[in-house]
XYZ file of C-alpha atoms in Angstrom:
134
model
C -69.842 103.236 27.628
C -72.607 105.595 28.728
C -70.082 108.378 29.354
C -68.517 107.851 25.921
C -71.931 108.074 24.252
C -72.667 111.299 26.119
C -69.251 112.631 25.119
C -69.990 111.928 21.457
C -73.299 113.790 21.707
C -71.661 116.747 23.448
C -68.919 117.009 20.819
C -71.530 117.328 18.104
C -73.599 119.916 19.972
C -70.637 121.895 21.343
C -67.804 121.509 18.783
C -65.672 124.422 20.072
C -65.893 123.370 23.701
C -63.818 121.272 26.050
C -66.446 118.851 27.370
C -65.990 116.968 30.650
C -68.036 114.461 32.607
C -67.224 114.002 36.275
C -68.126 111.523 38.971
C -67.055 110.769 42.495
C -67.988 107.628 44.345
C -67.866 105.887 47.682
C -68.068 102.103 47.987
C -70.560 101.553 50.815
C -68.982 98.252 51.884
C -65.270 99.030 51.852
C -65.612 102.831 52.153
C -62.970 103.154 49.398
C -63.405 106.358 47.460
C -62.346 107.898 44.180
C -62.985 110.623 41.655
C -62.839 110.718 37.868
C -63.360 112.998 34.905
C -63.352 112.115 31.220
C -62.874 114.239 28.146
C -62.254 113.293 24.496
C -60.414 110.052 25.103
C -58.675 111.176 28.287
C -59.629 109.652 31.615
C -58.503 111.486 34.729
C -58.707 109.414 37.916
C -57.685 110.052 41.489
C -58.059 108.033 44.628
C -59.266 110.069 47.556
C -58.809 109.538 51.255
C -60.841 106.559 52.338
C -63.874 107.446 54.401
C -64.480 110.668 52.422
C -68.062 111.684 51.960
C -69.618 111.509 48.503
C -69.716 115.318 48.253
C -65.948 115.453 48.727
C -65.320 112.893 45.987
C -67.656 114.768 43.639
C -65.807 118.029 44.313
C -62.442 116.329 43.680
C -63.786 115.100 40.318
C -64.835 118.652 39.411
C -61.387 119.891 40.443
C -59.685 117.256 38.252
C -61.676 118.369 35.218
C -61.057 122.062 35.796
C -57.325 121.583 36.375
C -57.141 119.769 33.028
C -59.365 122.335 31.283
C -57.190 125.185 32.543
C -54.498 124.184 30.025
C -56.828 123.655 27.078
C -57.476 126.320 24.445
C -61.194 125.962 23.714
C -63.138 129.150 24.488
C -65.805 127.246 26.438
C -65.560 124.507 29.034
C -68.679 122.364 29.499
C -68.466 120.420 32.740
C -71.229 117.889 33.383
C -71.671 116.463 36.868
C -74.359 114.430 38.590
C -73.652 116.246 41.856
C -76.222 118.920 42.509
C -74.850 119.126 46.046
C -71.411 119.868 44.613
C -72.747 122.692 42.452
C -74.679 124.066 45.421
C -71.555 123.942 47.604
C -69.691 126.020 45.009
C -72.422 128.684 45.182
C -72.244 129.142 48.954
C -70.975 132.640 49.821
C -69.293 131.430 53.040
C -68.824 127.638 52.961
C -68.296 125.940 56.308
C -67.349 122.495 54.976
C -64.767 121.490 52.352
C -63.442 125.056 52.431
C -60.011 124.228 50.968
C -61.463 122.171 48.136
C -64.138 124.743 47.293
C -61.616 127.594 47.431
C -59.287 125.721 45.075
C -62.084 125.064 42.584
C -63.251 128.683 42.675
C -59.657 129.820 42.108
C -59.360 127.609 39.021
C -62.679 128.945 37.730
C -61.426 132.512 38.170
C -58.174 131.671 36.408
C -60.012 130.206 33.419
C -62.301 133.264 33.311
C -59.227 135.533 33.404
C -58.123 133.846 30.166
C -61.325 135.168 28.578
C -62.901 131.721 28.558
C -66.290 130.583 29.818
C -67.071 127.626 32.091
C -70.536 126.070 32.188
C -71.189 123.761 35.143
C -74.171 121.564 34.317
C -75.969 118.620 35.819
C -75.842 115.525 33.642
C -78.726 114.743 31.312
C -81.900 113.291 32.770
C -81.991 109.561 33.535
C -84.397 109.001 30.620
C -81.683 110.024 28.151
C -79.105 107.840 29.892
C -81.421 104.833 29.681
C -82.032 105.529 25.985
C -78.273 105.515 25.376
C -77.776 102.038 26.844
């Protein structure tokens, strides 16, 4: 419900944008992992290899959103994530970990940019806003 409320807000503030929210998670007890992205009524979900680290699941969620956005027509893609570590990993000039995943994401970003479109990677709104939406 929180994600849907945020999506509604984003659609009002960014009407000509494809807006995505991403999340990756690891269950600490079972170590089962997964990644998801949502956008305007579409939920994209993918199980990841069990025993992945949280950063990997967060990057997979970003990849899911960008793969979907690649085929959209909006001039701007707004991708919201709660993974600061994921955004930092994408800014590394020579990543040592998750190289294949990071390279794939950067390739998708370049492909979207080659279409003359813009991608904004943002951290999700502050916790105070999320609490207010509940």
